[in-house]
Short mmCIF file of C-alpha atoms in Angstrom, two decimals:
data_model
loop_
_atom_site.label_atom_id
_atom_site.label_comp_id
_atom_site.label_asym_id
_atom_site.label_seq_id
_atom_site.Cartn_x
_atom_site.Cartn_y
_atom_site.Cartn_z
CA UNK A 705 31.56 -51.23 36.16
CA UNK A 706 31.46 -51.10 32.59
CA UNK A 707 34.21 -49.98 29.93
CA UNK A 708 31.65 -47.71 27.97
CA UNK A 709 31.39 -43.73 28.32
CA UNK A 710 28.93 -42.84 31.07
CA UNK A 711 27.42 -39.50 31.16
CA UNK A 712 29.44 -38.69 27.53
CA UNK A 713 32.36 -39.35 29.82
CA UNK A 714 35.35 -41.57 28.49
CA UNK A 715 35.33 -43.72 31.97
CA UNK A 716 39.34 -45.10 31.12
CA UNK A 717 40.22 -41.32 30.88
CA UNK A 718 38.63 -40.32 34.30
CA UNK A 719 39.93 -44.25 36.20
CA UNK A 720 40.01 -43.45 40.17
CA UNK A 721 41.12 -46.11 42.15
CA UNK A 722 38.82 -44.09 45.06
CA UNK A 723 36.07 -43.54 42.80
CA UNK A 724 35.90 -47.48 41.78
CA UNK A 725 36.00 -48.78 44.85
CA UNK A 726 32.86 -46.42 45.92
CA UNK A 727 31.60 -48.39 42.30
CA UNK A 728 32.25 -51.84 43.23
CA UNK A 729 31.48 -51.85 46.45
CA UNK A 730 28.34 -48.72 47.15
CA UNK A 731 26.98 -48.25 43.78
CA UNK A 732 25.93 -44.75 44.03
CA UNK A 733 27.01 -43.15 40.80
CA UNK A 734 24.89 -39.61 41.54
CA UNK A 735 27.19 -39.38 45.08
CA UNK A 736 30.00 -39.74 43.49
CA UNK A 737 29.88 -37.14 40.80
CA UNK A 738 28.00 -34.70 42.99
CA UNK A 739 31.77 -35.44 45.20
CA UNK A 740 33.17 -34.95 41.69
CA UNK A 741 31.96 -31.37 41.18
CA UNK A 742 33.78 -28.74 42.29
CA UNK A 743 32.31 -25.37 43.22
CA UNK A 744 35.00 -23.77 42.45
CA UNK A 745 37.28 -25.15 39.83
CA UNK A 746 40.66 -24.32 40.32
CA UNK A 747 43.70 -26.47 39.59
CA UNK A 748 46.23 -24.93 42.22
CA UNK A 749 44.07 -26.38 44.86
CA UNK A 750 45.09 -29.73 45.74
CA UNK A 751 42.46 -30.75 47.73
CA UNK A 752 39.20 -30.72 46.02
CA UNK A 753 35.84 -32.36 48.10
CA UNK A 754 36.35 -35.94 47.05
CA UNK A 755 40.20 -36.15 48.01
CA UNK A 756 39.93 -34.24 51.21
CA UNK A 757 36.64 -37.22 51.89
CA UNK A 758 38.61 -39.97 51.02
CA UNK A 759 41.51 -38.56 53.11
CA UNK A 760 39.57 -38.85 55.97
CA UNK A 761 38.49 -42.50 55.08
CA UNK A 762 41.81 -42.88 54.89
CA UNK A 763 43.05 -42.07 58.27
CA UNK A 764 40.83 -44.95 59.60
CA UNK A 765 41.52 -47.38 56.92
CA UNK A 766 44.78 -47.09 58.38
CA UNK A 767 44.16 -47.30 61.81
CA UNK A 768 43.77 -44.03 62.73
CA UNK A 769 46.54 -42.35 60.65
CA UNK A 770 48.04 -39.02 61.86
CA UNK A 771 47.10 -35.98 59.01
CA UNK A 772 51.03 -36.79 57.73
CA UNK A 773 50.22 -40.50 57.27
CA UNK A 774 47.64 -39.91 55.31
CA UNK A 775 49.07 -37.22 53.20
CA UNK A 776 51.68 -39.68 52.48
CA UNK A 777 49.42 -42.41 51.42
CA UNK A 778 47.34 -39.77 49.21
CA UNK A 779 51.00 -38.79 47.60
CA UNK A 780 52.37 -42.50 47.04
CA UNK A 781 48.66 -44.74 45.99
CA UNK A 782 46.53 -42.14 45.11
CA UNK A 783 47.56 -39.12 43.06
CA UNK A 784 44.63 -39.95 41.03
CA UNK A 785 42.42 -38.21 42.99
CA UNK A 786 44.54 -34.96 42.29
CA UNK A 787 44.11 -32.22 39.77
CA UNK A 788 46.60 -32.47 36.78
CA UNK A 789 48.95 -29.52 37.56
CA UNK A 790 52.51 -29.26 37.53
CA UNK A 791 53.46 -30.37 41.09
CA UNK A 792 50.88 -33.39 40.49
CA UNK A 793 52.67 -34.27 37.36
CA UNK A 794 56.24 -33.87 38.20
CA UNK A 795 56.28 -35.48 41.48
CA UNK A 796 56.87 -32.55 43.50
CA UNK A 797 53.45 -32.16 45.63
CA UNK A 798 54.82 -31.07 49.18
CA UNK A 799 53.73 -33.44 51.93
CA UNK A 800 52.93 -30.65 54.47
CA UNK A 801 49.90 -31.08 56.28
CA UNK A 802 48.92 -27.57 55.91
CA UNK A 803 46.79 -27.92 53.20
CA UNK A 804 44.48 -30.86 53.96
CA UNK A 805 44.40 -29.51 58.04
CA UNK A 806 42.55 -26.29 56.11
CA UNK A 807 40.52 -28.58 53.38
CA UNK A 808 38.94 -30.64 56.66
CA UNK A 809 37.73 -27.62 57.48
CA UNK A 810 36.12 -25.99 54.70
CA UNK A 811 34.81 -29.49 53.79
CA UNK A 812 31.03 -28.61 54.36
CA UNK A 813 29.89 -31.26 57.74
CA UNK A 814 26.47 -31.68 55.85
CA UNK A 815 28.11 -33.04 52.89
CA UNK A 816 29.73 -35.46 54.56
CA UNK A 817 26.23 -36.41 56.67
CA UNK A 818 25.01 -36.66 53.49
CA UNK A 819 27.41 -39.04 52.00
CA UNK A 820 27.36 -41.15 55.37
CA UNK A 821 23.51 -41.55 55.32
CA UNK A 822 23.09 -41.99 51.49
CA UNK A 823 25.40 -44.99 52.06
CA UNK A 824 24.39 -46.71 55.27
CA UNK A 825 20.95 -46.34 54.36
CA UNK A 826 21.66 -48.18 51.19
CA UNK A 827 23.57 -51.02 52.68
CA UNK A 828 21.07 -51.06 55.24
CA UNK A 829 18.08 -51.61 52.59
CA UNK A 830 20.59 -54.40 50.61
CA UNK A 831 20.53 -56.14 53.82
CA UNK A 832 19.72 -59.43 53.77
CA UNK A 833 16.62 -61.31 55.45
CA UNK A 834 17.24 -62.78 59.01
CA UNK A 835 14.14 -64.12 60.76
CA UNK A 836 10.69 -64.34 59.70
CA UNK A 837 11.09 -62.92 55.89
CA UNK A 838 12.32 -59.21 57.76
CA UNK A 839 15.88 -57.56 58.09
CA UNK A 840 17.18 -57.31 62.03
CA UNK A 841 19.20 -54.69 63.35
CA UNK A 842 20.95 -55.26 66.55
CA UNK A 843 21.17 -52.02 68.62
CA UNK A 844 23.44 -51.18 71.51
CA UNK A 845 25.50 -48.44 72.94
CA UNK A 846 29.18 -47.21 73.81
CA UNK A 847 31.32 -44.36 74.96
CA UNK A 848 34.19 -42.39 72.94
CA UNK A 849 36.81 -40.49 74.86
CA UNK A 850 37.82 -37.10 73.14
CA UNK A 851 40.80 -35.12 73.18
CA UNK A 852 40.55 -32.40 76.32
CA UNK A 853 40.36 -29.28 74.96
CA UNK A 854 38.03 -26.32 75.42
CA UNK A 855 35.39 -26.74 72.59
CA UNK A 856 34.94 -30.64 73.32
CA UNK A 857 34.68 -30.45 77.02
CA UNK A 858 32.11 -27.63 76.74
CA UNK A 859 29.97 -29.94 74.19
CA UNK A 860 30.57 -33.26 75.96
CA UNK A 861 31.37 -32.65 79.42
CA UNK A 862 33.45 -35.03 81.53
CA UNK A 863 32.87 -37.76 84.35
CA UNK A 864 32.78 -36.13 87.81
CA UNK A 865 32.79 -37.98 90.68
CA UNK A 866 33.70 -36.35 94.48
CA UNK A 867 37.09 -36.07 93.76
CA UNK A 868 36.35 -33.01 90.63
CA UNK A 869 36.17 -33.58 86.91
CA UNK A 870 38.04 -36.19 85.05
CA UNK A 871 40.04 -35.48 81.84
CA UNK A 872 38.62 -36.87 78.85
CA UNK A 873 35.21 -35.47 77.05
CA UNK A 874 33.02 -38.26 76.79
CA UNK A 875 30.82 -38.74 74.20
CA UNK A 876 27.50 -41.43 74.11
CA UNK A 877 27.35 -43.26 71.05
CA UNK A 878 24.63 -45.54 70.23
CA UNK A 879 25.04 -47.79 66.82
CA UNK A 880 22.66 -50.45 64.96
CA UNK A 881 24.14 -52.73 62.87
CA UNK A 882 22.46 -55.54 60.32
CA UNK A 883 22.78 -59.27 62.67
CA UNK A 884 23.38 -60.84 59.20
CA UNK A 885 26.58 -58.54 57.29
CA UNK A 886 27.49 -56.23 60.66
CA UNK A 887 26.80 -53.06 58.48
CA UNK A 888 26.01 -50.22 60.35
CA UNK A 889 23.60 -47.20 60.19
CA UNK A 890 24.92 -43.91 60.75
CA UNK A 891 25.38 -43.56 65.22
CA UNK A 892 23.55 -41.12 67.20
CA UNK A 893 25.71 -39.12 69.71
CA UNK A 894 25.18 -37.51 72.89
CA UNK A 895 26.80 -36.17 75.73
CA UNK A 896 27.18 -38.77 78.40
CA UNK A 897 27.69 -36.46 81.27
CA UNK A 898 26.43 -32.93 81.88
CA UNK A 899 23.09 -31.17 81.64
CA UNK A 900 22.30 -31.72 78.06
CA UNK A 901 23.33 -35.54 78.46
CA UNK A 902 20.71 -37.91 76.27
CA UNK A 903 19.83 -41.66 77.58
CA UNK A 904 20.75 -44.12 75.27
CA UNK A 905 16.39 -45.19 74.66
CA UNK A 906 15.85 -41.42 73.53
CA UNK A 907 18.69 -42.33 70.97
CA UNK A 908 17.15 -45.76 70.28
CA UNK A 909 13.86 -44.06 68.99
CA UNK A 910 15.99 -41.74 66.82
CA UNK A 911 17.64 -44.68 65.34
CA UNK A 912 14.14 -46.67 65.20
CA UNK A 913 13.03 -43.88 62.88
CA UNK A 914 15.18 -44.27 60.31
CA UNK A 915 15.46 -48.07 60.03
CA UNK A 916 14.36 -49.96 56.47
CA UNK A 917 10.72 -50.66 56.57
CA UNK A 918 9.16 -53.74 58.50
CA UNK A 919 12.21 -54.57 60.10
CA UNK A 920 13.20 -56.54 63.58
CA UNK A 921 14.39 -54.66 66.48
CA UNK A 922 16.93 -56.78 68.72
CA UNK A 923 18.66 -55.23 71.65
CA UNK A 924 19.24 -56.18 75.64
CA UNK A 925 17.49 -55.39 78.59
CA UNK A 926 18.29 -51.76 79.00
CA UNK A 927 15.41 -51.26 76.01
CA UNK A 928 12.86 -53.43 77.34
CA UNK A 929 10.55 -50.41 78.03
CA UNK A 930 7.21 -49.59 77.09
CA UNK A 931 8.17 -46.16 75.58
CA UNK A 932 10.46 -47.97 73.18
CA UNK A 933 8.16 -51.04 72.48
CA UNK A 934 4.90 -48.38 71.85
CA UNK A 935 7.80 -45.96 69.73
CA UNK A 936 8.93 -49.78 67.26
CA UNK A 937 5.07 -50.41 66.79
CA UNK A 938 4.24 -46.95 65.63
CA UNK A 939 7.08 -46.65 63.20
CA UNK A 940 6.13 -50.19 61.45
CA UNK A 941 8.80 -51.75 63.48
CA UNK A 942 8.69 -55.37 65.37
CA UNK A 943 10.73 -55.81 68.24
CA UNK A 944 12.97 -58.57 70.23
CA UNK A 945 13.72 -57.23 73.91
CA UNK A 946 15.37 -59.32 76.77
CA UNK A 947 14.06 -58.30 80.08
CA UNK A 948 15.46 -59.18 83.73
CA UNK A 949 14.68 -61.10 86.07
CA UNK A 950 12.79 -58.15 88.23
CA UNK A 951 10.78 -56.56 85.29
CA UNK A 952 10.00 -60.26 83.65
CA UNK A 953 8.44 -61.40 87.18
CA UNK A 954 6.33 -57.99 87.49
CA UNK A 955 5.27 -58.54 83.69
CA UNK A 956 3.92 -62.13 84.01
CA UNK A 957 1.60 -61.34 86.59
CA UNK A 958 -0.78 -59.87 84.60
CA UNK A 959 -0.48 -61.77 81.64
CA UNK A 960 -2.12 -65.53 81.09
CA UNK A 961 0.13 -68.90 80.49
CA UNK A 962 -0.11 -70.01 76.48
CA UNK A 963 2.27 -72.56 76.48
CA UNK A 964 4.52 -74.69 79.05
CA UNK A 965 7.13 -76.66 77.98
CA UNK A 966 10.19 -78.05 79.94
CA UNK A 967 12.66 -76.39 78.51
CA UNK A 968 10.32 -73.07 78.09
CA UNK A 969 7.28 -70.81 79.06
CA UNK A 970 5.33 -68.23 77.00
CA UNK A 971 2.77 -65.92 77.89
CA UNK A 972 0.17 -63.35 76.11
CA UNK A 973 0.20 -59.68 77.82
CA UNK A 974 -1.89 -56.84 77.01
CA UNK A 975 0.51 -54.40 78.04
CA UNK A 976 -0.65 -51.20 79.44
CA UNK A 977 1.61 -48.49 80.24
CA UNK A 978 2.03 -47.32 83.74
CA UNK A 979 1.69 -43.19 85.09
CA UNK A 980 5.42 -43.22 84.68
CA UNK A 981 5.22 -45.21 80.80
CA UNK A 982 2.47 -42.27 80.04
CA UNK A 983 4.85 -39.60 80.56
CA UNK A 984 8.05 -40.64 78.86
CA UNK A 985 6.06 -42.00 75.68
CA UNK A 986 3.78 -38.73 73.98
CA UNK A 987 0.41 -40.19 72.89
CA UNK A 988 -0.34 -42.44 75.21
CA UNK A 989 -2.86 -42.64 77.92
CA UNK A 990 -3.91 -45.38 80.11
CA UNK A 991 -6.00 -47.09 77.97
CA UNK A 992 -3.20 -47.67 75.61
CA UNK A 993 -2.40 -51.60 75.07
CA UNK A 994 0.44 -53.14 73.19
CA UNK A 995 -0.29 -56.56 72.25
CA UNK A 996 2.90 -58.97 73.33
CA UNK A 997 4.37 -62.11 74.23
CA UNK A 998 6.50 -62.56 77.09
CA UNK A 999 9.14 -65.74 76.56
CA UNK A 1000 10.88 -67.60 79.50
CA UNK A 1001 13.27 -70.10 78.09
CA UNK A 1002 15.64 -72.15 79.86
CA UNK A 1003 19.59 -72.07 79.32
CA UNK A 1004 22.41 -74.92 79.21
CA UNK A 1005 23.79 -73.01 81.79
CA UNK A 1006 20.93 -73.65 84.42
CA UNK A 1007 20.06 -69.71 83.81
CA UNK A 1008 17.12 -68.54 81.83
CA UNK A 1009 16.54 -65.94 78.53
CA UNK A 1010 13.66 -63.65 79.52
CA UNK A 1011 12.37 -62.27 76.01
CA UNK A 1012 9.72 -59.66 74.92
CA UNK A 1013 8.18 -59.15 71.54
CA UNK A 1014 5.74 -58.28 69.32
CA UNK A 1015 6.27 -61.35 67.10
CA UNK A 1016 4.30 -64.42 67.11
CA UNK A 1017 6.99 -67.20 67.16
CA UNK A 1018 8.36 -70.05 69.23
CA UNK A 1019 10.23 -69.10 72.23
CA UNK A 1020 13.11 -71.73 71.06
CA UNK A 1021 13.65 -69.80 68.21
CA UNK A 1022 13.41 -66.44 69.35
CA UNK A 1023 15.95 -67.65 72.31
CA UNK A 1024 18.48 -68.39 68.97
CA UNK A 1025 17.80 -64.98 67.80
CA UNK A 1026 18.50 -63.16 70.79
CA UNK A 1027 21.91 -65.35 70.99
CA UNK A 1028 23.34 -63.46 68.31
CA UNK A 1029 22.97 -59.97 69.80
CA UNK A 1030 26.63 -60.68 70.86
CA UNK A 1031 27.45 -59.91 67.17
CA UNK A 1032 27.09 -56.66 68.32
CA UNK A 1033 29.74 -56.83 70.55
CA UNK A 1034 32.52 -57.23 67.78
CA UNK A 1035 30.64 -55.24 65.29
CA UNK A 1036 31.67 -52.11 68.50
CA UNK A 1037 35.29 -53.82 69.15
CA UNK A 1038 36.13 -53.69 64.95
CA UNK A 1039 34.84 -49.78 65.05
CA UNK A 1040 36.35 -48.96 68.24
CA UNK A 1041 39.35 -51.25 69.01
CA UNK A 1042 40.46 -52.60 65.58
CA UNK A 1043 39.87 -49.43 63.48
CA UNK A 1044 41.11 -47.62 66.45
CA UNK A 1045 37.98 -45.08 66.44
CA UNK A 1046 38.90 -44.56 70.42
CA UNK A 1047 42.03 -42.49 68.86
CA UNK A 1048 39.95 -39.77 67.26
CA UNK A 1049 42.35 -37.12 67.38
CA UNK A 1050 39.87 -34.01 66.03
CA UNK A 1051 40.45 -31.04 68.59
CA UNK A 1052 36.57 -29.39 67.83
CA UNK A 1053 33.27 -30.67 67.40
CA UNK A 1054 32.80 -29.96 63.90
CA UNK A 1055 36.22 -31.96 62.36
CA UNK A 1056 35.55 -34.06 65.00
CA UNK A 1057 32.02 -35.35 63.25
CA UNK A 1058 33.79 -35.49 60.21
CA UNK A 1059 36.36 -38.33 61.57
CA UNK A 1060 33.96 -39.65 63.13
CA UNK A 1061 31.74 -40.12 60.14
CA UNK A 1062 34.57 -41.23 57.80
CA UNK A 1063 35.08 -43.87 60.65
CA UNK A 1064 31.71 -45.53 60.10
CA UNK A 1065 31.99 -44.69 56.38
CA UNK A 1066 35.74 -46.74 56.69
CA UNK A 1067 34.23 -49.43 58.65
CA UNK A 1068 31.13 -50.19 55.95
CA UNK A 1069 33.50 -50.37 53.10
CA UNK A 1070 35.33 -52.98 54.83
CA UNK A 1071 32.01 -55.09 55.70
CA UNK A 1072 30.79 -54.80 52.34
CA UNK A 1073 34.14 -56.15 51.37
CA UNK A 1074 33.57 -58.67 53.36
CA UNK A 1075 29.73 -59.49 52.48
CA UNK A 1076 31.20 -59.95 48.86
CA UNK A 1077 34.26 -62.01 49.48
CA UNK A 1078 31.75 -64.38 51.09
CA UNK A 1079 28.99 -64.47 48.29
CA UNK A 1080 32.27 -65.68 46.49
CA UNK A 1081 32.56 -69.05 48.36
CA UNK A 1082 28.81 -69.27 49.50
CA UNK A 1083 29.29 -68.64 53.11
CA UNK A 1084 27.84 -66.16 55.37
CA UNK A 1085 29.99 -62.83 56.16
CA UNK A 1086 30.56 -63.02 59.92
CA UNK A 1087 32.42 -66.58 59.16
CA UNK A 1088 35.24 -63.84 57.98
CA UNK A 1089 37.69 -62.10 59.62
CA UNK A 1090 37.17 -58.60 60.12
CA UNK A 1091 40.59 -57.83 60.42
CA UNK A 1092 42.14 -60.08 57.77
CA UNK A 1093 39.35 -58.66 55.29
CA UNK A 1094 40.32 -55.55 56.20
CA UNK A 1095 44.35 -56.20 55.86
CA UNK A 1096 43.06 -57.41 52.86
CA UNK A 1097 41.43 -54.22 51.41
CA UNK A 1098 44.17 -52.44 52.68
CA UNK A 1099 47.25 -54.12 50.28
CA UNK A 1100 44.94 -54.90 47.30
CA UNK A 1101 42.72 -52.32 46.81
CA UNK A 1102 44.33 -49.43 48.97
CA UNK A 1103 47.58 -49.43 47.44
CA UNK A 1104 46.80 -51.02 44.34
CA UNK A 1105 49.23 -50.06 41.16
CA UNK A 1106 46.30 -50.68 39.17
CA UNK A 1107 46.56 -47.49 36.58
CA UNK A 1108 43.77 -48.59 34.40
CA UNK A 1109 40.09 -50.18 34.68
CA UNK A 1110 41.06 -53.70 33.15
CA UNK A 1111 43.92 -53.52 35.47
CA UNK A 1112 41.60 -52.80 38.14
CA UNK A 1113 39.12 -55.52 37.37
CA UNK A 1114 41.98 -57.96 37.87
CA UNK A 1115 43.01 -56.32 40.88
CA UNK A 1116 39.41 -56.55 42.45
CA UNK A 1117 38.51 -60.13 41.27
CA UNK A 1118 42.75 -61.29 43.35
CA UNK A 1119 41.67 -58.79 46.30
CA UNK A 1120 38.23 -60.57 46.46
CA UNK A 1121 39.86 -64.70 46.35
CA UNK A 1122 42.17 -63.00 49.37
CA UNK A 1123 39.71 -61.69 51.70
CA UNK A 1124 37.74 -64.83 50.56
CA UNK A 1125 40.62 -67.04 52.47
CA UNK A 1126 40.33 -64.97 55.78
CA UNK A 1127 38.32 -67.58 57.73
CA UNK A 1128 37.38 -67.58 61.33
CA UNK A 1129 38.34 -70.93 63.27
CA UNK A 1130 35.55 -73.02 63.60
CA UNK A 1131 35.88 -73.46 67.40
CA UNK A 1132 33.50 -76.62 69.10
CA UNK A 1133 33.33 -73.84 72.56
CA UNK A 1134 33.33 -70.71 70.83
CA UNK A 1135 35.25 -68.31 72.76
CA UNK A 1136 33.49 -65.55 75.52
CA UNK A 1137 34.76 -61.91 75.53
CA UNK A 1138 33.34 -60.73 78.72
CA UNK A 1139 33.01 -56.39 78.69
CA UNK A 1140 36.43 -55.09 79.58
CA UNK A 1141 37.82 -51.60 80.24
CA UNK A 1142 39.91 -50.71 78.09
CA UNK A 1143 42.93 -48.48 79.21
CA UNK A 1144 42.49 -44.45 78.23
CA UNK A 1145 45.02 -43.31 75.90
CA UNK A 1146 48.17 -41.61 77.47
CA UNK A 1147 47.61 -38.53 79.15
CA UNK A 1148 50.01 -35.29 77.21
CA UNK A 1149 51.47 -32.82 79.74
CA UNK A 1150 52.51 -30.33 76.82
CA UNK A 1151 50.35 -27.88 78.03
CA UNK A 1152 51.17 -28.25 81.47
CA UNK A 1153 53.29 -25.70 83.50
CA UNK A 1154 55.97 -27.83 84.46
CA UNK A 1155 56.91 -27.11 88.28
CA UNK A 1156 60.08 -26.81 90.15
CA UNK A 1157 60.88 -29.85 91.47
CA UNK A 1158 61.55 -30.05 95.50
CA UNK A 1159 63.27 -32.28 96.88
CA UNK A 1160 61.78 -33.83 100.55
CA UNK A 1161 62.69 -33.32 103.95
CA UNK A 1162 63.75 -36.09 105.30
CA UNK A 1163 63.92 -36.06 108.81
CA UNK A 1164 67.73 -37.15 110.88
CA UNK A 1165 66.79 -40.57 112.60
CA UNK A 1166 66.93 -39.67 116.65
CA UNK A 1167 70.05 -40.41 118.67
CA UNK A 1168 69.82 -43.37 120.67
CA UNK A 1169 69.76 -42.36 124.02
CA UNK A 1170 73.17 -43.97 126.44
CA UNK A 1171 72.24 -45.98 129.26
#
């Protein structure tokens, strides 16, 4: 940031700590003042677009804040986001949720889809260069459990199995995030259950779409399909697939032998799509032929990677590209676990998009946090803590006293050293995190009748009998 006026503006006059974070760490000056503008200016209302946004932020900076939390924190580190009126000035702003509950909901959902995209699309095309002088973007699904009300379980129905319907709303969530910082592009949702249930491919193609150009595709078996192969190479996509064991063997039997090593095996395939490939993938017809190579590379383990792709390299090296598709895994756990996304507490649809979007807005602030705490000492990102970055961000920047920009300069460059310190052990055996279930959150019986309790019959023992 400069000190100079921008836009005839006096920048020390107008100092945000909200608004310079967004500076230091996004860059998007036209977002931010288009936040800045209220439709209708009025000082009695507290909550104006970009306080009511960075609220929301808010709640999963912290965790998942409850609305009072995060009214508190707005009231204590960041009255600067506040008009100047009396209560502002005097210290006499009520902390009643009231307010911001109504402000989440006349906060227009597009203009917070808007702010999401604008800035995962930007991270996405600051993203660095992985393999073969193009970006990857590792891409993999999860579930969300909602709150069970009415609205959500109409939208995103609930697991049934033979004993009824289960409690929790269920929603399908399918992320891509960069292998080399972990930022992520804004999810595609579905129901996971119901009639109007999506699979997680048909997301994959939506996702696809709207990567930077010319970039890598990495993601596990469950994508190894022709439709999403075909839908990579007509979007200007390449593409890293693993494939079992069953499809792998009923691949290689068509295609011819290029190379045998010891350790691995590659082969060419003209890939044609079968009846079934023609009528999940528009546009194709049996002539169709995808030009691939089919990898077979052997593991320490005694087990072997099964790869496909569209990329002419060495099977060793796409074996150690595929190896980090476990970054994934984290990259879920951090939005999920550590943010504590699984808590979205939103009761309908619409305010529940709007948490969820300030979640992966929350969760790309901290990354870039990270990505610049490790330009600092020259190492790569993912050598950083998530979490102690984010603790990190949290004291320094979050609840910073800074009340001016030199102050806040100082602040950033001391917040940056910090997060700079948060280093990962460097473990010989790096540790495995097998997928767990993790437990749902409690069940509330508020809205349950509650019912006399009765106590059993218990039956008299019989009288031994008198011989």
């Amino acid at each position: 940031m400069t000190s100079t006026s921008r836009d005839g503006v006096d920048e020390q006059a107008e100092f945000s700590k909200a608004v310079s974070i967004l500076d230091e760490l996004l860059g998007l000056p036209k977002m931010q003042r288009a936040l800045l503008k209220e439709e209708c200016p009025n000082a009695a209302r507290i909550y104006g677009k970009l306080s009511t946004l960075w609220l929301l932020i808010i709640q999963r900076l912290g965790g998942g804040l409850t609305l009072s939390q995060a009214v508190s924190e707005l009231v204590k580190h960041h009255t600067d986001l506040l008009p100047k009126n009396k209560r502002v000035r005097e210290g006499t702003l009520s902390e009643n949720t009231a307010a911001y509950s109504r402000a989440r909901k006349d906060l227009p959902l597009e203009q917070v889809q808007l702010f999401a995209k604008s800035m995962c699309d930007h991270l996405a095309s600051l993203a660095p260069f992985a393999f073969m002088g193009k970006r990857v973007f590792i891409i993999d699904g999860t579930s969300i459990t909602l709150p069970p009300t009415v609205d959500l379980k109409r939208e995103y129905p609930p697991a049934t199995n033979q004993f009824g319907e289960s409690v929790w709303p269920i929603i399908s969530l399918l992320v891509a995030h960069d292998i080399q910082t972990g930022c992520a592009l804004v999810p595609k949702i579905a129901a996971k259950y119901g009639p109007n249930n999506s699979s997680e491919p048909a997301m994959a193609r939506e996702i696809v779409t709207e990567l930077p150009a010319k970039s890598i595709v990495l993601a596990d078996s469950g994508f190894g399909i022709f439709s999403m192969a075909h839908h990579c190479t007509s979007k200007g996509q390449r593409f890293v697939f693993r494939l079992s064991n069953q499809r792998f063997k009923s691949m290689v039997k068509a295609a011819r032998c290029v190379e045998d090593e010891e350790d691995h095996k590659t082969y060419h395939l003209l890939w044609q799509p079968s009846t079934k490939d023609q009528e999940s993938t528009p546009g194709t017809t049996k002539e169709t032929k995808l030009e691939v190579f089919l990898h077979e590379t052997a593991l320490p383990d005694g087990t072997s990677l099964y790869t496909l792709t569209d990329l002419e390299a060495d099977a060793v090296s796409l074996s150690k590209l595929y190896q980090r598709r476990y970054d994934i895994e984290f990259d879920i756990r951090d939005i999920k676990v550590s943010m504590n996304t699984e808590q979205i507490r939103a009761k309908s649809k619409d305010t529940m998009m709007k948490e969820l979007l300030g979640s992966i807005i929350a969760y790309n602030l901290v990354v870039q946090f990270r990505k610049q705490a490790a330009a600092h000492i020259r190492i790569e990102p993912r050598k950083l803590s998530f979490s102690g970055v984010w603790l990190t961000f949290q004291d320094h920047l979050l609840r910073s006293s800074a009340n001016s920009l030199d102050e806040w300069r100082v602040t950033y460059t001391k917040a940056l050293i910090s997060a700079s310190r948060r280093l990962l052990p460097n473990r010989e055996n790096p540790r495995k995190y097998p997928r767990t279930a993790h437990p749902r959150r409690q069940k509330s019986t508020k809205s349950e009748k509650k019912q006399r309790f009765k106590s059993p019959q218990i039956e008299s023992p019989p009288t031994p009998k008198l011989e």
